[in-house]
Short mmCIF file of C-alpha atoms in Angstrom, two decimals:
data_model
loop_
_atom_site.label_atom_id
_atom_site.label_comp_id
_atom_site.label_asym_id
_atom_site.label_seq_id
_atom_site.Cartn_x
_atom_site.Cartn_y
_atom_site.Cartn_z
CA UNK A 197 99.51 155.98 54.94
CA UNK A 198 102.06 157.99 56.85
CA UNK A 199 104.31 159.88 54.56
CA UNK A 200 106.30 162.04 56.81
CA UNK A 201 110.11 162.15 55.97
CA UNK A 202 112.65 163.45 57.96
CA UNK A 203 116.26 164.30 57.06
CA UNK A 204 119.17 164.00 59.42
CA UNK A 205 122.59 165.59 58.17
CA UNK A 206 120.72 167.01 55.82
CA UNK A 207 123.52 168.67 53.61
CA UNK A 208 122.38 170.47 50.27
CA UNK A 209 119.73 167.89 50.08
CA UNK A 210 121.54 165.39 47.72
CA UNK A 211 119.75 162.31 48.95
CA UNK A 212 116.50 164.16 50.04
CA UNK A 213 116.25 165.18 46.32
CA UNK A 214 116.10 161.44 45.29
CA UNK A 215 113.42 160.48 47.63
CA UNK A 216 111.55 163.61 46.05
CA UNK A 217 111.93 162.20 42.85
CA UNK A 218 110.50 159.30 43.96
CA UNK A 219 107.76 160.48 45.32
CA UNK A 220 108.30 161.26 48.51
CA UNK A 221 108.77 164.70 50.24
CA UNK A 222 111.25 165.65 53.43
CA UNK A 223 109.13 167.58 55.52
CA UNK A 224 112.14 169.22 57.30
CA UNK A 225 116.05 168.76 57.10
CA UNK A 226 118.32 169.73 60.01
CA UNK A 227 122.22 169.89 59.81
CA UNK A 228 124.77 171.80 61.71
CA UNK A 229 125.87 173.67 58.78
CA UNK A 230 123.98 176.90 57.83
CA UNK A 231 125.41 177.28 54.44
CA UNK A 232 123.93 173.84 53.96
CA UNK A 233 120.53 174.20 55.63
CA UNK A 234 120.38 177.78 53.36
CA UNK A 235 121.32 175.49 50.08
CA UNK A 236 118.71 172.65 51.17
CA UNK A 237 116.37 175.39 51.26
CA UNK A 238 116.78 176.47 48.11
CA UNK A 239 117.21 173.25 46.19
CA UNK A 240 113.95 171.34 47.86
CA UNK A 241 112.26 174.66 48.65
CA UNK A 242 111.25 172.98 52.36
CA UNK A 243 112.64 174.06 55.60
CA UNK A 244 116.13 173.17 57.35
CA UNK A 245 116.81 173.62 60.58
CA UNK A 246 120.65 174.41 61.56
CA UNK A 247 121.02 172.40 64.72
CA UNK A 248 123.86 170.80 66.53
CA UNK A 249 122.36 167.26 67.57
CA UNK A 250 125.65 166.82 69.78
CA UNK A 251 124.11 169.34 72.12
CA UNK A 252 123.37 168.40 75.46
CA UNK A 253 120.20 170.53 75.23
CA UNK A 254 118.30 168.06 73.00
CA UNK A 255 114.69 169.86 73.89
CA UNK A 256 114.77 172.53 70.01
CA UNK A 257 115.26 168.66 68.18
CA UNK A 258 112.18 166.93 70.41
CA UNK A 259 110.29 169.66 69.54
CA UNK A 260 110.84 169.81 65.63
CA UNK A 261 110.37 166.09 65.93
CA UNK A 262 107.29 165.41 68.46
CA UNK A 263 104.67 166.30 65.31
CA UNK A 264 106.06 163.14 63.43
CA UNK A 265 105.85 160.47 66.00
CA UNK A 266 106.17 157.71 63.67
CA UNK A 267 108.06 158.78 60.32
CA UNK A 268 107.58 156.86 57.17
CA UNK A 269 111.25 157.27 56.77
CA UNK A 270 114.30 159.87 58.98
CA UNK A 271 117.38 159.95 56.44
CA UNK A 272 119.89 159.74 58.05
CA UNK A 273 123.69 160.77 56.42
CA UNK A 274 127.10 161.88 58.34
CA UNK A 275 129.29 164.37 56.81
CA UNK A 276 131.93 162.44 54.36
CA UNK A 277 134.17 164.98 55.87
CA UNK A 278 133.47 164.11 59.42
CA UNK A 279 133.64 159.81 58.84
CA UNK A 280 137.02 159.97 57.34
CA UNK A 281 138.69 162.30 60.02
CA UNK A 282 136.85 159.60 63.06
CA UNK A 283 138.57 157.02 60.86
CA UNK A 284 141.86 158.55 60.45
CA UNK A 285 141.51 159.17 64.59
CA UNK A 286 140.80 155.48 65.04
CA UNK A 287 144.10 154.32 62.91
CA UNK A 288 145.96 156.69 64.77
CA UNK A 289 145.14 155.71 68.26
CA UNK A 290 143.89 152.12 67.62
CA UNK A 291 148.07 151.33 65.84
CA UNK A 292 145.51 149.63 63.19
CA UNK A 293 147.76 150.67 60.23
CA UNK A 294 145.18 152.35 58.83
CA UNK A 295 146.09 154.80 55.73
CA UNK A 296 144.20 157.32 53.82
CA UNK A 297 145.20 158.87 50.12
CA UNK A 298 142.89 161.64 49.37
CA UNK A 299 143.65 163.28 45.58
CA UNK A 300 141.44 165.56 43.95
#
């Protein structure tokens, strides 16, 4: 059985950590961030590749990804950060109303 998992927006490895405990290993995560790639590193001790995937140049991702032709499972998770500013953006230039309260 193919086993391979991949992780997308990787972060600090939050969700990859879960899989692990259920038995299942990321091979590699990628995210933009280094600080995060550095962390996933350290928390799953497996590698993290900092990469933008909005790049045109898409040929450093097809080559990470070309060994693992047919995953088991590619975890994928935007930024929290990055989903709430897109939907603030879309309120604001959709007129949809649309109103965020963040509090800490």
């Amino acid at each position: 059985m193919n086993d391979d998992v991949i992780s997308i927006f990787s972060g600090a490895g939050g969700l990859s950590f879960g899989f692990i405990q259920a038995g299942l290993k990321p091979v590699f995560g990628i995210d933009i961030n280094q600080d995060a790639c550095q962390t996933y590193q350290l928390n799953l001790n497996s590698d993290c590749y900092q990469l933008d995937l909005g790049d045109e140049d898409q040929s450093k991702v097809r080559h990470l990804l070309t060994p693992y032709k047919n995953p088991l499972l590619l975890l994928v998770v935007p930024h929290a950060k990055d989903l709430v500013q897109q939907e603030v953006e879309i309120g604001k230039t959709q007129g949809t109303g649309l109103s965020l309260t963040i509090s800490h």
